[in-house]
CSV table of C-alpha atoms in Angstrom, one decimal:
chain,number,residue,atom,x,y,z
A,196,MET,CA,0.0,0.0,0.0
A,197,SER,CA,2.8,2.4,0.9
A,198,GLY,CA,4.4,1.9,-2.5
A,199,THR,CA,1.2,2.7,-4.3
A,200,GLN,CA,0.7,5.9,-2.3
A,201,GLY,CA,4.3,6.9,-3.0
A,202,GLU,CA,3.7,6.5,-6.7
A,203,SER,CA,0.4,8.4,-6.7
A,204,LYS,CA,1.6,11.5,-5.0
A,205,PRO,CA,4.1,12.7,-7.6
A,206,GLY,CA,1.4,12.1,-10.3
A,207,LEU,CA,-1.0,14.4,-8.5
A,208,LYS,CA,1.7,17.0,-7.9
A,209,ASP,CA,2.7,16.9,-11.6
A,210,ARG,CA,-0.9,17.3,-12.7
A,211,LEU,CA,-1.4,20.2,-10.3
A,212,THR,CA,1.8,21.9,-11.5
A,213,ASP,CA,0.9,21.5,-15.1
A,214,GLY,CA,-2.6,22.8,-14.4
A,215,LEU,CA,-1.3,25.9,-12.7
A,216,TYR,CA,1.0,26.8,-15.6
A,217,GLY,CA,-1.9,26.1,-18.0
A,218,LEU,CA,-4.1,28.4,-16.0
A,219,GLY,CA,-1.4,31.1,-16.1
A,220,TRP,CA,-1.0,31.0,-19.9
A,221,GLY,CA,-4.8,30.8,-20.3
A,222,ALA,CA,-6.0,33.4,-17.8
A,223,VAL,CA,-3.3,35.9,-17.0
A,224,LYS,CA,-3.0,37.1,-20.6
A,225,LYS,CA,-6.7,38.1,-20.5
A,226,LEU,CA,-6.3,40.4,-17.5
A,227,PRO,CA,-5.8,44.1,-18.0
A,228,GLU,CA,-2.1,44.7,-17.6
A,229,PRO,CA,-2.3,46.9,-14.5
A,230,VAL,CA,-4.3,44.2,-12.8
A,231,ALA,CA,-1.8,41.5,-13.8
A,232,GLN,CA,1.1,43.6,-12.5
A,233,ALA,CA,-0.6,44.2,-9.2
A,234,LEU,CA,-1.6,40.5,-8.8
A,235,PHE,CA,1.9,39.3,-9.4
A,236,ARG,CA,3.5,41.9,-7.2
A,237,ALA,CA,1.2,40.8,-4.4
A,238,LEU,CA,2.0,37.2,-5.1
A,239,ALA,CA,5.7,37.9,-4.9
A,240,ASP,CA,5.4,39.6,-1.6
A,241,GLN,CA,3.3,36.8,-0.2
A,242,VAL,CA,5.9,34.2,-1.3
A,243,TRP,CA,8.7,36.3,0.1
A,244,LYS,CA,7.0,36.6,3.5
A,245,ARG,CA,6.7,32.8,3.7
A,246,ARG,CA,10.5,32.5,3.7
A,247,GLY,CA,10.4,29.2,1.9
A,248,LYS,CA,13.4,27.3,0.5
A,249,SER,CA,13.5,29.2,-2.8
A,250,VAL,CA,13.5,32.6,-1.1
A,251,LEU,CA,16.2,31.5,1.4
A,252,ARG,CA,18.3,30.2,-1.4
A,253,LEU,CA,17.9,33.4,-3.4
A,254,GLU,CA,19.0,35.4,-0.3
A,255,SER,CA,22.0,33.1,0.2
A,256,ASN,CA,23.0,33.6,-3.4
A,257,LEU,CA,22.6,37.3,-3.2
A,258,ALA,CA,24.8,37.4,-0.1
A,259,ARG,CA,27.6,36.2,-2.3
A,260,VAL,CA,26.9,38.9,-4.9
A,261,VAL,CA,26.7,41.7,-2.3
A,262,PRO,CA,29.0,40.4,0.5
A,263,ASP,CA,28.9,43.6,2.5
A,264,ALA,CA,25.1,43.8,2.7
A,265,SER,CA,23.4,43.8,6.1
A,266,PRO,CA,20.6,41.4,6.9
A,267,ALA,CA,18.1,44.2,6.3
A,268,ARG,CA,19.7,44.9,2.9
A,269,LEU,CA,19.6,41.3,1.9
A,270,ALA,CA,16.0,41.0,2.9
A,271,GLU,CA,15.3,44.1,0.8
A,272,LEU,CA,17.1,42.6,-2.1
A,273,SER,CA,15.4,39.2,-1.9
A,274,ARG,CA,12.0,40.9,-1.8
A,275,ALA,CA,12.9,42.9,-4.9
A,276,GLY,CA,14.2,39.7,-6.4
A,277,MET,CA,10.9,37.9,-5.9
A,278,ARG,CA,9.1,40.9,-7.5
A,279,SER,CA,11.5,40.8,-10.4
A,280,TYR,CA,11.0,37.0,-10.7
A,281,MET,CA,7.2,37.3,-10.7
A,282,ARG,CA,7.4,40.1,-13.3
A,283,TYR,CA,9.2,37.6,-15.5
A,284,TRP,CA,6.3,35.1,-15.1
A,285,MET,CA,3.7,37.8,-15.6
A,286,GLU,CA,5.3,38.9,-18.8
A,287,SER,CA,5.9,35.4,-20.0
A,288,PHE,CA,2.3,34.4,-19.6
A,289,ARG,CA,1.3,37.5,-21.6
A,290,LEU,CA,4.0,37.4,-24.2
A,291,PRO,CA,2.1,35.2,-26.7
A,292,THR,CA,-0.5,38.0,-27.0
A,293,TRP,CA,1.9,40.8,-27.5
A,294,SER,CA,2.1,42.4,-30.9
A,295,PRO,CA,5.5,43.0,-32.6
A,296,GLU,CA,5.1,46.7,-31.7
A,297,ARG,CA,4.5,45.9,-28.1
A,298,ILE,CA,7.6,43.6,-27.9
A,299,LYS,CA,9.8,46.2,-29.6
A,300,ALA,CA,8.5,48.8,-27.1
A,301,GLY,CA,9.2,46.5,-24.2
A,302,ILE,CA,13.0,46.3,-24.6
A,303,ASP,CA,15.8,48.7,-25.1
A,304,VAL,CA,19.0,47.0,-26.5
A,305,SER,CA,22.5,48.6,-26.2
A,306,ASP,CA,25.2,47.7,-28.7
A,307,ALA,CA,22.9,45.7,-30.9
A,308,HIS,CA,25.4,46.3,-33.7
A,309,ARG,CA,27.6,43.6,-32.2
A,310,LEU,CA,24.9,41.1,-33.0
A,311,THR,CA,23.9,42.4,-36.4
A,312,ASP,CA,27.5,42.8,-37.5
A,313,GLY,CA,28.2,39.2,-36.6
A,314,LEU,CA,25.1,37.9,-38.5
A,315,ASP,CA,25.9,40.1,-41.5
A,316,ALA,CA,29.4,38.5,-41.6
A,317,GLY,CA,27.8,35.1,-42.0
A,318,ARG,CA,29.9,33.5,-39.3
A,319,GLY,CA,27.1,32.5,-36.9
A,320,VAL,CA,26.5,34.0,-33.5
A,321,ILE,CA,26.0,32.6,-30.0
A,322,LEU,CA,24.3,34.8,-27.5
A,323,ALA,CA,25.0,33.6,-23.9
A,324,LEU,CA,22.8,35.0,-21.1
A,325,PRO,CA,22.4,34.5,-17.3
A,326,HIS,CA,19.1,34.2,-15.6
A,327,LEU,CA,18.6,37.9,-15.5
A,328,ALA,CA,15.2,39.7,-16.0
A,329,ASN,CA,13.2,38.2,-18.9
A,330,TRP,CA,15.3,36.2,-21.4
A,331,ASP,CA,12.2,35.1,-23.2
A,332,LEU,CA,11.3,38.7,-24.0
A,333,ALA,CA,14.9,39.2,-25.3
A,334,GLY,CA,14.4,36.2,-27.6
A,335,ALA,CA,11.0,37.5,-28.8
A,336,TRP,CA,12.7,40.8,-29.7
A,337,VAL,CA,15.2,38.9,-31.8
A,338,THR,CA,12.5,36.9,-33.7
A,339,THR,CA,10.0,39.7,-34.1
A,340,ASP,CA,11.9,43.0,-34.4
A,341,MET,CA,15.1,41.7,-36.0
A,342,LYS,CA,13.2,39.0,-37.8
A,343,VAL,CA,16.0,36.5,-37.1
A,344,PRO,CA,15.1,33.0,-36.1
A,345,PHE,CA,17.3,31.2,-33.6
A,346,THR,CA,17.8,27.9,-31.8
A,347,THR,CA,17.9,27.3,-28.1
A,348,VAL,CA,18.0,24.5,-25.6
A,349,ALA,CA,15.4,23.8,-22.9
A,350,GLU,CA,15.8,21.8,-19.7
A,351,ARG,CA,13.5,18.8,-19.6
A,352,LEU,CA,10.9,19.6,-17.0
A,353,LYS,CA,8.6,17.3,-15.0
A,354,PRO,CA,5.9,16.5,-15.8
A,355,GLU,CA,6.5,16.0,-19.5
A,356,SER,CA,3.4,17.9,-20.3
A,357,LEU,CA,4.9,21.0,-18.6
A,358,TYR,CA,8.0,20.7,-20.8
A,359,ASP,CA,5.7,20.4,-23.8
A,360,ARG,CA,4.0,23.6,-22.7
A,361,PHE,CA,7.3,25.5,-22.5
A,362,VAL,CA,8.4,24.2,-25.9
A,363,ALA,CA,5.1,25.2,-27.5
A,364,TYR,CA,5.3,28.7,-25.8
A,365,ARG,CA,8.8,29.4,-27.1
A,366,GLU,CA,8.2,27.9,-30.5
A,367,GLY,CA,5.2,30.3,-30.6
A,368,LEU,CA,7.6,33.1,-30.2
A,369,GLY,CA,9.6,32.0,-33.2
A,370,MET,CA,12.3,29.9,-31.5
A,371,GLU,CA,13.6,26.4,-32.4
A,372,VAL,CA,13.8,24.5,-29.1
A,373,LEU,CA,16.0,21.5,-28.6
A,374,PRO,CA,15.9,19.3,-25.4
A,375,HIS,CA,18.9,19.6,-23.1
A,376,THR,CA,19.1,15.8,-22.8
A,377,GLY,CA,19.5,13.2,-25.5
A,378,GLY,CA,22.9,14.1,-26.8
A,379,SER,CA,21.9,15.5,-30.2
A,380,ALA,CA,21.5,19.1,-29.3
A,381,PHE,CA,25.2,20.1,-29.6
A,382,GLY,CA,25.4,18.7,-33.1
A,383,THR,CA,22.3,20.5,-34.2
A,384,LEU,CA,23.5,23.8,-32.7
A,385,ALA,CA,26.8,23.4,-34.5
A,386,ARG,CA,25.1,22.9,-37.8
A,387,ARG,CA,22.9,26.0,-37.3
A,388,LEU,CA,26.0,28.1,-36.5
A,389,ARG,CA,28.0,26.8,-39.5
A,390,ASP,CA,25.1,27.9,-41.7
A,391,GLY,CA,25.5,31.4,-40.3
A,392,GLY,CA,22.6,31.1,-37.8
A,393,LEU,CA,21.9,32.3,-34.3
A,394,VAL,CA,22.0,30.3,-31.1
A,395,CYS,CA,20.8,31.6,-27.7
A,396,LEU,CA,21.8,29.8,-24.5
A,397,VAL,CA,21.1,30.6,-20.9
A,398,SER,CA,24.5,29.8,-19.5
A,399,ASP,CA,25.1,30.7,-15.8
A,400,ARG,CA,24.2,27.3,-14.4
A,401,ASP,CA,25.5,23.9,-15.4
A,402,LEU,CA,23.0,21.1,-15.9
A,403,SER,CA,25.5,18.4,-16.8
A,404,ALA,CA,28.5,16.7,-15.3
A,405,SER,CA,30.8,18.4,-17.8
A,406,GLY,CA,30.7,21.9,-16.6
A,407,VAL,CA,33.6,24.3,-16.4
A,408,GLU,CA,34.8,25.6,-13.0
A,409,VAL,CA,34.9,29.4,-12.9
A,410,THR,CA,35.6,32.0,-10.2
A,411,PHE,CA,32.3,33.8,-9.7
A,412,PHE,CA,31.9,36.5,-7.1
A,413,GLY,CA,35.0,35.2,-5.3
A,414,ASP,CA,34.1,31.5,-5.1
A,415,THR,CA,34.1,28.5,-7.4
A,416,ALA,CA,31.0,27.7,-9.5
A,417,ARG,CA,30.4,25.5,-12.5
A,418,MET,CA,29.1,26.8,-15.8
A,419,PRO,CA,28.3,25.0,-19.1
A,420,ALA,CA,31.1,24.4,-21.6
A,421,GLY,CA,28.8,24.5,-24.5
A,422,PRO,CA,29.0,28.1,-25.6
A,423,ALA,CA,32.9,28.1,-25.6
A,424,LEU,CA,33.0,24.7,-27.4
A,425,LEU,CA,30.6,25.8,-30.0
A,426,ALA,CA,32.5,28.9,-30.7
A,427,GLN,CA,35.8,27.0,-31.1
A,428,GLN,CA,34.3,24.3,-33.3
A,429,THR,CA,32.3,26.5,-35.6
A,430,GLY,CA,34.1,29.9,-35.6
A,431,ALA,CA,30.9,31.5,-34.4
A,432,LEU,CA,31.0,34.8,-32.5
A,433,LEU,CA,30.3,34.4,-28.8
A,434,LEU,CA,28.5,37.4,-27.3
A,435,PRO,CA,27.6,37.7,-23.6
A,436,VAL,CA,24.3,39.5,-22.9
A,437,THR,CA,23.0,40.9,-19.7
A,438,LEU,CA,19.4,42.1,-18.9
A,439,ARG,CA,17.9,44.3,-16.3
A,440,TYR,CA,14.7,46.0,-15.2
A,441,ASP,CA,14.9,49.6,-14.0
A,442,GLY,CA,11.5,50.4,-12.5
A,443,THR,CA,9.9,51.2,-15.9
A,444,PRO,CA,7.9,49.0,-18.3
A,445,VAL,CA,11.0,48.7,-20.6
A,446,MET,CA,13.6,46.0,-20.0
A,447,LYS,CA,17.2,47.0,-20.7
A,448,ALA,CA,19.6,44.7,-22.6
A,449,ARG,CA,23.3,45.0,-23.2
A,450,ILE,CA,25.3,43.0,-25.7
A,451,HIS,CA,28.9,42.8,-24.4
A,452,PRO,CA,32.1,42.6,-26.5
A,453,ALA,CA,32.8,39.2,-28.0
A,454,VAL,CA,34.6,36.5,-26.1
A,455,GLU,CA,37.5,35.6,-28.3
A,456,VAL,CA,39.0,32.1,-28.8
A,457,PRO,CA,42.5,32.1,-27.3
A,458,GLU,CA,45.3,31.7,-29.8
A,459,SER,CA,47.1,29.0,-27.9
A,460,GLY,CA,46.3,26.2,-25.5
A,461,THR,CA,44.5,22.9,-25.6
A,462,ARG,CA,40.7,22.7,-26.2
A,463,THR,CA,40.2,22.3,-22.5
A,464,GLU,CA,42.4,25.3,-21.6
A,465,LYS,CA,40.7,27.5,-24.2
A,466,THR,CA,37.2,26.4,-23.0
A,467,SER,CA,38.2,27.3,-19.4
A,468,VAL,CA,39.5,30.8,-20.4
A,469,MET,CA,36.4,31.5,-22.5
A,470,THR,CA,33.9,30.3,-19.9
A,471,GLN,CA,35.6,32.4,-17.2
A,472,ALA,CA,35.3,35.5,-19.5
A,473,LEU,CA,31.6,34.7,-19.8
A,474,ALA,CA,31.3,34.4,-16.1
A,475,ASP,CA,33.0,37.8,-15.7
A,476,ALA,CA,30.6,39.5,-18.1
A,477,PHE,CA,27.6,37.9,-16.3
A,478,ALA,CA,29.0,39.1,-13.0
A,479,THR,CA,29.2,42.6,-14.2
A,480,GLY,CA,25.5,42.7,-15.1
A,481,ILE,CA,24.4,40.8,-12.0
A,482,ALA,CA,26.4,43.1,-9.7
A,483,GLU,CA,24.8,46.2,-11.2
A,484,HIS,CA,21.2,44.8,-10.7
A,485,PRO,CA,21.4,41.8,-8.3
A,486,GLU,CA,17.7,41.9,-7.7
A,487,ASP,CA,17.1,40.9,-11.3
A,488,TRP,CA,19.1,37.7,-11.1
A,489,HIS,CA,16.6,34.8,-10.8
A,490,MET,CA,18.9,32.2,-9.3
A,491,LEU,CA,16.7,30.3,-6.8
A,492,GLN,CA,18.9,27.1,-7.0
A,493,ARG,CA,22.3,26.2,-5.6
A,494,LEU,CA,25.1,27.3,-7.8
A,495,TRP,CA,28.4,27.5,-6.0
A,496,LEU,CA,30.3,24.2,-5.5
A,497,ALA,CA,30.6,24.9,-1.7
A,498,ASP,CA,26.8,25.0,-1.6
A,499,LEU,CA,26.5,21.8,-3.6
A,500,GLU,CA,28.9,19.7,-1.5
A,501,PRO,CA,27.4,17.5,1.2
A,502,ARG,CA,28.1,18.8,4.7
A,503,GLU,CA,28.4,16.8,7.9
A,504,GLU,CA,25.5,17.1,10.2
A,505,GLN,CA,26.3,19.0,13.4
A,506,SER,CA,25.7,16.9,16.5
């Protein structure tokens, strides 16, 4: 009997999770925007007040980003962080109904010439982003305003129906979405880049066992090797991108200078140098607007390592 109950609980939880996301995409987009904004801001404050695991992890991560912050300042940052995170969800639920004009008006991109120059040169471009502000809106701007299709990778979520929802959502915004697992994604990304295409990857958290160790806000973290390896193998331009909110309806984006492939060293050494350069660019944007970094999971190796229980 206990085994049967153990199997049924995840199924119920999965159906509930999928149903809630379905409700979000179905109902939130129909609300007047001021109502949706007020609702998600109130939801953010309620979640923050509960001090659950996600909020505590966010606060712990922010303590590394702002090491001299007082407890009161960290609490202020984590509250702003939850509001930023909920703004991401509010916008994401509504994005499928936004017109191209609304998407264009919702983002201001600095140094976009770095992207257009790379694409015009026909060498392929990799945009690497951290979990800052709304990366889906940035992607929608690329496909609607620039009219450039691109390929990305999505983490396989549970339940499978939820993953399918996210794929359909992003494909509806004009993106080609590949599953993170399965082993074929890297080859497909490389082919798109060799054809002069665009690849966008959220790259501040490693989801595999092959991540590259980097120094990130003074401690060791692991970030994916994919962007650096793709740039080396295809000759594509590797551009870090950071995003931020600033209290207005318009999200700000910055395309940083390209991360170059080192002239010497082994493939592993080159990958390490390039991934560290990405981490440094990410850190610049995160330090400027830490409240917009939606990292609610463990990231640094010291936080991932098992610790002995205190007796």
